[in-house]
Short mmCIF file of C-alpha atoms and ligand atoms in Angstrom, two decimals:
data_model
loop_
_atom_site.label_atom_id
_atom_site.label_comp_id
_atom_site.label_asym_id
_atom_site.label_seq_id
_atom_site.Cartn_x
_atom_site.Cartn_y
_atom_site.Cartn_z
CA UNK A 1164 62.64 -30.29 38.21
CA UNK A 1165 60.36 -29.14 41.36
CA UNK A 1166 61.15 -32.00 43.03
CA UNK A 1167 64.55 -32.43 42.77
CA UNK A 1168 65.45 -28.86 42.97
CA UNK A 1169 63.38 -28.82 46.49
CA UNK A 1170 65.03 -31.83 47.92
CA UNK A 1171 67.97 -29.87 46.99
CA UNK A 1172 66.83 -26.91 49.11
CA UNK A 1173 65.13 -29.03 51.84
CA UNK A 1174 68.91 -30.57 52.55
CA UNK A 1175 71.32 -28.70 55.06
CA UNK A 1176 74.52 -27.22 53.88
CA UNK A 1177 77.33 -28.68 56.22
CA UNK A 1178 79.17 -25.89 58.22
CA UNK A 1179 81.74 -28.45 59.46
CA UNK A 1180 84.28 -28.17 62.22
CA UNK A 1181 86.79 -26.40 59.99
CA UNK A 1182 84.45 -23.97 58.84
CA UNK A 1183 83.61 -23.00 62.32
CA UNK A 1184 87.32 -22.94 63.55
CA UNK A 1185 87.80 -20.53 60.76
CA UNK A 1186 85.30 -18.14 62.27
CA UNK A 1187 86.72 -18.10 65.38
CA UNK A 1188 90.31 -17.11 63.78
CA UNK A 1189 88.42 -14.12 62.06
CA UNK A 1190 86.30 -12.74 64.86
CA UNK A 1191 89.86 -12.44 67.02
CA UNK A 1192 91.38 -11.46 64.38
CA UNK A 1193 88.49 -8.73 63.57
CA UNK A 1194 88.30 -7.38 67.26
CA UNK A 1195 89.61 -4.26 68.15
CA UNK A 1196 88.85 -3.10 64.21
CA UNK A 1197 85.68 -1.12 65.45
CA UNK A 1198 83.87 1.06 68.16
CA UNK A 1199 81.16 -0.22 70.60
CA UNK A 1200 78.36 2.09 70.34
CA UNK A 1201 78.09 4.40 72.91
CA UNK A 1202 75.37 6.92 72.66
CA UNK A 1203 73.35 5.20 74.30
CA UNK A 1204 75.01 4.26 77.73
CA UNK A 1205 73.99 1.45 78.27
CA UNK A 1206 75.50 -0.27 75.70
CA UNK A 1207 79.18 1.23 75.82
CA UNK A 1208 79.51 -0.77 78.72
CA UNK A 1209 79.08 -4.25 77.03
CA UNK A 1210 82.54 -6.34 76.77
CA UNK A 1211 83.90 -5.73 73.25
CA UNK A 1212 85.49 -8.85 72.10
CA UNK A 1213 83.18 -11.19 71.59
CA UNK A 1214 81.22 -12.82 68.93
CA UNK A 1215 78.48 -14.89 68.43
CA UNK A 1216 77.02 -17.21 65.81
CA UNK A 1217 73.38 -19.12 64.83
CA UNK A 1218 72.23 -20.32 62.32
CA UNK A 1219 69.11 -22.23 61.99
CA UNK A 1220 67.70 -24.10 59.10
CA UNK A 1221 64.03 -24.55 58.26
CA UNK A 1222 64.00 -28.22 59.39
CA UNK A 1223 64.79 -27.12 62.96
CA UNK A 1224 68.67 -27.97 62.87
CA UNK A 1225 70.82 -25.56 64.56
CA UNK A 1226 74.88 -24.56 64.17
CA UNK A 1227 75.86 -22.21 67.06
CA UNK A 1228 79.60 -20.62 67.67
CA UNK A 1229 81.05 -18.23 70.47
CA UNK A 1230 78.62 -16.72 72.75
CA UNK A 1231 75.37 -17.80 70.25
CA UNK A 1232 73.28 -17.75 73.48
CA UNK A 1233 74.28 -14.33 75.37
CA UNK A 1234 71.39 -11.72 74.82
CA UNK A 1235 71.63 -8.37 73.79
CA UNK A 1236 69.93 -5.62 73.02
CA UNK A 1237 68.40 -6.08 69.53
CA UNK A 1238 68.51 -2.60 68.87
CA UNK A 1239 67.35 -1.92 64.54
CA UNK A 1240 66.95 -5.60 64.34
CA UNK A 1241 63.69 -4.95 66.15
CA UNK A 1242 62.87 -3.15 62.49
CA UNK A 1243 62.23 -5.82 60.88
CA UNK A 1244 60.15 -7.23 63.31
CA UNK A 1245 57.90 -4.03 63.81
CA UNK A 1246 57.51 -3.52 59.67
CA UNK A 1247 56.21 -7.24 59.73
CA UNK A 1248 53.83 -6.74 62.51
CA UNK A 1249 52.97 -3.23 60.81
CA UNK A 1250 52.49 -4.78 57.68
CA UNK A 1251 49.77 -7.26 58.98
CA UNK A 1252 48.25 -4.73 61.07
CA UNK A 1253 48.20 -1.75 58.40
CA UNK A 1254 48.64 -3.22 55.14
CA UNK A 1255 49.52 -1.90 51.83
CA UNK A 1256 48.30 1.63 53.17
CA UNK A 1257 51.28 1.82 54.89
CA UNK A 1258 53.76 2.47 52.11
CA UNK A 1259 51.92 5.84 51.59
CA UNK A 1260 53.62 7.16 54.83
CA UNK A 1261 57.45 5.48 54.22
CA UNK A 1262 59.21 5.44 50.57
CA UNK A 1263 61.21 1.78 49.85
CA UNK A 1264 64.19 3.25 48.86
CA UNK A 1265 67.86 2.69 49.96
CA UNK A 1266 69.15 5.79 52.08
CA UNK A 1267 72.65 7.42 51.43
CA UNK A 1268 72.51 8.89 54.24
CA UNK A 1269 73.67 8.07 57.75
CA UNK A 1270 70.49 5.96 59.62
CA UNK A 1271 69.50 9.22 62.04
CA UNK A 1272 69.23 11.63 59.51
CA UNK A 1273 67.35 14.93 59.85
CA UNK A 1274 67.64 15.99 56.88
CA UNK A 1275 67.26 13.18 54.70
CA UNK A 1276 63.70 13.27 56.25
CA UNK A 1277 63.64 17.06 55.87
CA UNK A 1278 64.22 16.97 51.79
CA UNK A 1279 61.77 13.99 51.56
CA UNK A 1280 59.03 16.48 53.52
CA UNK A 1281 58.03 14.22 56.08
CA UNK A 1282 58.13 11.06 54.51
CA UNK A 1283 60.81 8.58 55.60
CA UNK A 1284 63.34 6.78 52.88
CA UNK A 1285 62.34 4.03 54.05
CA UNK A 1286 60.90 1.65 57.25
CA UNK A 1287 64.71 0.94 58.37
CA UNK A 1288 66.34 4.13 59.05
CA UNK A 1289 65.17 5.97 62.23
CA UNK A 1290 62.42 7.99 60.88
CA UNK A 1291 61.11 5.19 58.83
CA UNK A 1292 61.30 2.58 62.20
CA UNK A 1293 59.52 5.57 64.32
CA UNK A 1294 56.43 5.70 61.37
CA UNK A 1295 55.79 2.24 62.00
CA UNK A 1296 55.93 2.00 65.41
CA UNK A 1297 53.05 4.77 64.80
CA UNK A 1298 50.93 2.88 62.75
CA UNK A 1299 51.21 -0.26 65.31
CA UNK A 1300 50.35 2.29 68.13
CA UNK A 1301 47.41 3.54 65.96
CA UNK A 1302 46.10 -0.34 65.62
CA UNK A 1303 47.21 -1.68 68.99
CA UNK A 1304 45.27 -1.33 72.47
CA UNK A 1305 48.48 -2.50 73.88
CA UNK A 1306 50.91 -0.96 71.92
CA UNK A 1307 53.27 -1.32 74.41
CA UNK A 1308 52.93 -5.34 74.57
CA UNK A 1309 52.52 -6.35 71.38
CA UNK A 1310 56.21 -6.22 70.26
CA UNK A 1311 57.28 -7.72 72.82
CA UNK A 1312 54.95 -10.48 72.23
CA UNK A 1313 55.46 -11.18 68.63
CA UNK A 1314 58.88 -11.45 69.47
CA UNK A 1315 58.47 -14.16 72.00
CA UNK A 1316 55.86 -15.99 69.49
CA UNK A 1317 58.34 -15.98 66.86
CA UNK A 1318 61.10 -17.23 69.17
CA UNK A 1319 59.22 -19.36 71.04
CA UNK A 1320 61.12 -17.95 74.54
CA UNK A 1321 58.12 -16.76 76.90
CA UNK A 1322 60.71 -15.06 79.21
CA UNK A 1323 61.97 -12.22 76.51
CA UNK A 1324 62.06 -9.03 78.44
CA UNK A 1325 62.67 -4.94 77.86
CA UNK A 1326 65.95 -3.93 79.40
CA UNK A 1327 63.96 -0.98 80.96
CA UNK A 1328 67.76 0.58 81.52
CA UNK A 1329 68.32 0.48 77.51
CA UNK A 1330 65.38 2.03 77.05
CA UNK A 1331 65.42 4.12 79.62
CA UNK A 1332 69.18 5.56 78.18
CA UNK A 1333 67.67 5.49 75.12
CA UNK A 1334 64.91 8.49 76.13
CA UNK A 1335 68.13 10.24 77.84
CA UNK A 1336 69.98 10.52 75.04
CA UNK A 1337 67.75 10.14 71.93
CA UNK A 1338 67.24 13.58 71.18
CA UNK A 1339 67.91 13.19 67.20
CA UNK A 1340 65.11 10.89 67.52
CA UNK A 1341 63.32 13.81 69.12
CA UNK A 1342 64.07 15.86 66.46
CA UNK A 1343 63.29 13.02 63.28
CA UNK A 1344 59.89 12.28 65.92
CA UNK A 1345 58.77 16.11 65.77
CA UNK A 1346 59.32 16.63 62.37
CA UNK A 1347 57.07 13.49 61.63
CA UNK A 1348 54.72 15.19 63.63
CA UNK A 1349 54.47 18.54 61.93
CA UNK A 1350 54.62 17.22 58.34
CA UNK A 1351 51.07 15.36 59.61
CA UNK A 1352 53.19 12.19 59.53
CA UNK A 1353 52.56 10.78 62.83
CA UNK A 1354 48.94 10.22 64.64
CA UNK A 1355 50.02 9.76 68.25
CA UNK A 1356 51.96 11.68 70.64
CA UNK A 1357 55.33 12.00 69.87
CA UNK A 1358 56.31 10.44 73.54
CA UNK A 1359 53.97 7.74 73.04
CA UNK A 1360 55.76 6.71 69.85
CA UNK A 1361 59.26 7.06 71.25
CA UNK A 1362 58.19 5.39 74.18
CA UNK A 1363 57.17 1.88 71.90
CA UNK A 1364 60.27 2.60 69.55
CA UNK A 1365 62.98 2.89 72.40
CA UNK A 1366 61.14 -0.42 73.96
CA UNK A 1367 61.35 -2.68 71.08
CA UNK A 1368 64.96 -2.04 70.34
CA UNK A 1369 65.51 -2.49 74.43
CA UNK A 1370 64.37 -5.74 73.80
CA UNK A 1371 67.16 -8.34 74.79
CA UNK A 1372 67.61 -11.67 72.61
CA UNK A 1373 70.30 -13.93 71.38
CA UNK A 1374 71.74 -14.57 68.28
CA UNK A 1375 69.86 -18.39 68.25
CA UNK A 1376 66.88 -16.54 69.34
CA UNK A 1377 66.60 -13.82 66.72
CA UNK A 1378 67.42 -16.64 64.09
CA UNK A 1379 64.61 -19.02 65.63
CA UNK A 1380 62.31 -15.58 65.26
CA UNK A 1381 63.31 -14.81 61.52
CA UNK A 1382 62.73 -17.72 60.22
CA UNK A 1383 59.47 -17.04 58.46
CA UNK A 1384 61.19 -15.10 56.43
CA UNK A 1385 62.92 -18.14 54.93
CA UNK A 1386 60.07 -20.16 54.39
CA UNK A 1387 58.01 -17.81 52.45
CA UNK A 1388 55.95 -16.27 55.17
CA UNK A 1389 55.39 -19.72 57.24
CA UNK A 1390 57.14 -19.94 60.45
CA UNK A 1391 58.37 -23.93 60.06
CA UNK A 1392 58.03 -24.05 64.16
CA UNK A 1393 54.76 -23.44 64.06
CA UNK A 1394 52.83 -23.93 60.92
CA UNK A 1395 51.62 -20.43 61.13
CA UNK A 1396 51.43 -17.67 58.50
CA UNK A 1397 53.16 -14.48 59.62
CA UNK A 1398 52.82 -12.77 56.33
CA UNK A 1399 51.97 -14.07 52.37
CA UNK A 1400 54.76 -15.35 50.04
CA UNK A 1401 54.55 -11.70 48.62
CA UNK A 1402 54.85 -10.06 51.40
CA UNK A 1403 57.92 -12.22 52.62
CA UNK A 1404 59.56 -11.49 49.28
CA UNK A 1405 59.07 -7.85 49.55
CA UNK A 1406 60.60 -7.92 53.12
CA UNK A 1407 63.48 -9.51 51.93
CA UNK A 1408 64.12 -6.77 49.07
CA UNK A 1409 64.07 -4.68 51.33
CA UNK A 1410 66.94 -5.78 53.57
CA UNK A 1411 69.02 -5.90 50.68
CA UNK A 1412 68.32 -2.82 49.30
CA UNK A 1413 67.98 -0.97 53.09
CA UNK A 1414 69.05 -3.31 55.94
CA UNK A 1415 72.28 -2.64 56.23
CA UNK A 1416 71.36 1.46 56.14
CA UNK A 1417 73.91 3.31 53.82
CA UNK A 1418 76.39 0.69 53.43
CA UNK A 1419 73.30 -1.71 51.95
CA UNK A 1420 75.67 -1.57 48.37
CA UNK A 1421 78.37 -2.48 49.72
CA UNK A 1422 77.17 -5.80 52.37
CA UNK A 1423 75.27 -7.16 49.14
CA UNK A 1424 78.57 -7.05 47.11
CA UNK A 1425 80.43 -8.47 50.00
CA UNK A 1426 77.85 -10.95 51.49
CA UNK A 1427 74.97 -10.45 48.87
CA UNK A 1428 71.92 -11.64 51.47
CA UNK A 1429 68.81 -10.24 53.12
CA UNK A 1430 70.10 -8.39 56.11
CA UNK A 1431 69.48 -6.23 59.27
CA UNK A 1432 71.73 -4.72 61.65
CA UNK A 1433 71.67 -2.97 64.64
CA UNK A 1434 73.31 -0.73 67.00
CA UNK A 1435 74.31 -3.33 69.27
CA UNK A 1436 76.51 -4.76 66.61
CA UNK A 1437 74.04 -7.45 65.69
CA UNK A 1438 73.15 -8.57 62.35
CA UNK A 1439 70.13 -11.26 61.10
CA UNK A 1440 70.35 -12.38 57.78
CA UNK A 1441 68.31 -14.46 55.33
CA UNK A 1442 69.08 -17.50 53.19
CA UNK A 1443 65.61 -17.68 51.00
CA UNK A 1444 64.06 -21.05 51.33
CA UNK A 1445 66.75 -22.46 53.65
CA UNK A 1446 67.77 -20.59 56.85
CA UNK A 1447 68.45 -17.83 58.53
CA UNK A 1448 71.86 -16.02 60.04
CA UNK A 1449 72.40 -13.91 63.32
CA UNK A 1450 75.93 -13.08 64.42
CA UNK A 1451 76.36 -10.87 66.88
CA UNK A 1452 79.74 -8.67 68.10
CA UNK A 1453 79.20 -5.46 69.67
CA UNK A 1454 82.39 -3.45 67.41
CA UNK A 1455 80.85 -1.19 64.67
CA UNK A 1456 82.24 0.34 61.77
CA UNK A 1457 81.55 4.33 60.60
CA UNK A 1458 78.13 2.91 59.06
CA UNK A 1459 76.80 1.67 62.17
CA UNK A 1460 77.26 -2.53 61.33
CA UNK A 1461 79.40 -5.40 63.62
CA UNK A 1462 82.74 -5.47 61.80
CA UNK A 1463 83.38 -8.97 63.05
CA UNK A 1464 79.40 -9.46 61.76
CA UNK A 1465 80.36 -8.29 58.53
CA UNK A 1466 83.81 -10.57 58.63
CA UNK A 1467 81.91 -13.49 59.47
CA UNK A 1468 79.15 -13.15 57.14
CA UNK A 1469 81.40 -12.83 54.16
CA UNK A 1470 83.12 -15.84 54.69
CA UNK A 1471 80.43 -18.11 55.62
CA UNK A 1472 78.62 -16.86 52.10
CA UNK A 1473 81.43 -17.46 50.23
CA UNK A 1474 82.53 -20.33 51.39
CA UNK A 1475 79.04 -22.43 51.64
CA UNK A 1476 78.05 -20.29 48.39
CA UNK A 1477 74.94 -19.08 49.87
CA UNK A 1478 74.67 -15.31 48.55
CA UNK A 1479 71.76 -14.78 46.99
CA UNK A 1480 73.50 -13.12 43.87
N1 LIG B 898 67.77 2.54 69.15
C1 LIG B 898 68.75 2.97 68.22
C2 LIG B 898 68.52 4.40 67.83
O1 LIG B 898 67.40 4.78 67.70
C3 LIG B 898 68.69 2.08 67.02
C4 LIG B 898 69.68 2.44 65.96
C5 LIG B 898 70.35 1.25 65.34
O2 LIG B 898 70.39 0.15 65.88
N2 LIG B 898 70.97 1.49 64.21
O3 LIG B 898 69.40 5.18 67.66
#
């Protein structure tokens, strides 16, 4: 059964022509169904109708649609990246500072932090994200690089760069963060200075990458820990499977429920209208298009997820 069931897994599932002509219908069809976030400046002023699609399987093989190769600015995405590194770095100790639990509440909240006193939901919403980028800054000599340099390890792209602007308009306006930041600070919750913290948080979600790039970078999480690329461990099998419960359960913030009835895969989104997801043992998703709906996630993401799940019957459910 092993072996037949792997050869099953090892082979690619065709996304033909068709399939890809279909996506194209939805995403036009999807645009002008959302808002482009603007809170932070910089990023109301990207062009809203557009959409792009990677997928990469564990063999190396690659599908790509729309504008698969434009960067952006990963925004939460980065999330996932900084629990993994904080995971290696900190270990099990961590989860004594963040809960694992899905959030009804809106990703900033103040006081979903307030009624948990101090202790973040979990490592995806803001407060959560800004606890881990404290326990890499407690760990770190270079805090300040070594995001940046995981991510260009896992993607293999040497030239991945801060958009100092993004981050920059992040600090302007990121005064909830502030606030969620502070309040970490006075429940004992965070060991650095508060600018210090915000300073690596606002930086790794200023990072800019495509949608082929973030896939290339998740793909680890696929291949139970192993980044195929490479041959190098990122994290254990157990530690890959507990990353990937938690994007179901949290990656898509309060509207988690809802994307694993729809879509039913491992999943992060950010701000930026980006979303990365996970096919266990055989791939992994980014589609990228900057509308959001009320939750925060790409409507045209969402759109395309859905139908590429349903139609290669890839949900994890
Ligand atoms: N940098 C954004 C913020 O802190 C990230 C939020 C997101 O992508 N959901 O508000």
């Amino acid at each position: 059964m092993a072996v037949s069931s792997d050869q099953n897994i090892k082979s690619n599932i065709e996304i033909t022509g068709k399939i890809l002509s279909e996506i194209s219908k939805l995403a036009e069809h999807g645009f002008g169904k959302g808002t482009v976030a603007d809170y932070i400046s910089s990023l109301g002023k990207v062009n809203p109708n557009q959409y792009g699609l990677a997928v990469v399987y564990r063999n190396g093989d690659i599908v790509e649609a729309g504008n698969s190769g434009t960067r952006f600015s990963i925004q939460s995405v980065s999330k996932l990246f900084t629990l993994t590194l904080a995971m290696r770095l900190v270990g099990p100790e961590l989860w004594t500072r963040v809960h694992r639990n899905p959030s009804m509440d809106r990703f900033n909240s103040v006081s979903d932090l307030e009624n948990n006193n101090g202790i973040p939901g979990n490592p995806f919403v803001n407060a959560g994200a800004i606890v881990v980028s404290d326990a890499i800054a407690s760990r770190s000599a270079a805090p300040n690089r070594i995001v940046l340099d995981f991510m260009r390890t896992l993607s293999g792209q040497n030239d991945l760069y801060v958009d100092q602007q993004v981050a920059l308009d992040e600090a302007e306006t990121g005064h909830r963060n502030f606030a969620l930041a502070y309040l970490l600070k006075d429940y004992g919750n965070i060991s650095n200075k508060v600018d210090d913290v915000l300073s690596l948080y606002f930086r790794h979600c200023a990072i800019e990458m495509s949608c082929t790039e973030l896939a290339q970078a998740a793909l680890y999480l696929a291949n139970d820990g192993v980044d195929p690329k490479s041959g190098q461990r990122i994290v254990s099998a157990e530690e890959t499977r507990e990353l990937n419960a938690l994007l179901v359960t949290s990656g898509m913030y309060n509207s988690s429920g809802e994307f694993a009835f729809r879509v039913g895969l491992p999943a992060k989104s950010g701000v930026s209208g980006g979303i990365l997801a996970i096919v266990p043992q055989r791939m992994a998703i980014c589609v990228w298009s900057p509308e959001l709906d009320t939750n925060g996630n790409s409507v045209v993401g969402q759109l395309i997820l859905e139908y590429l799940t349903q139609k290669l019957g890839i949900s994890v459910f």
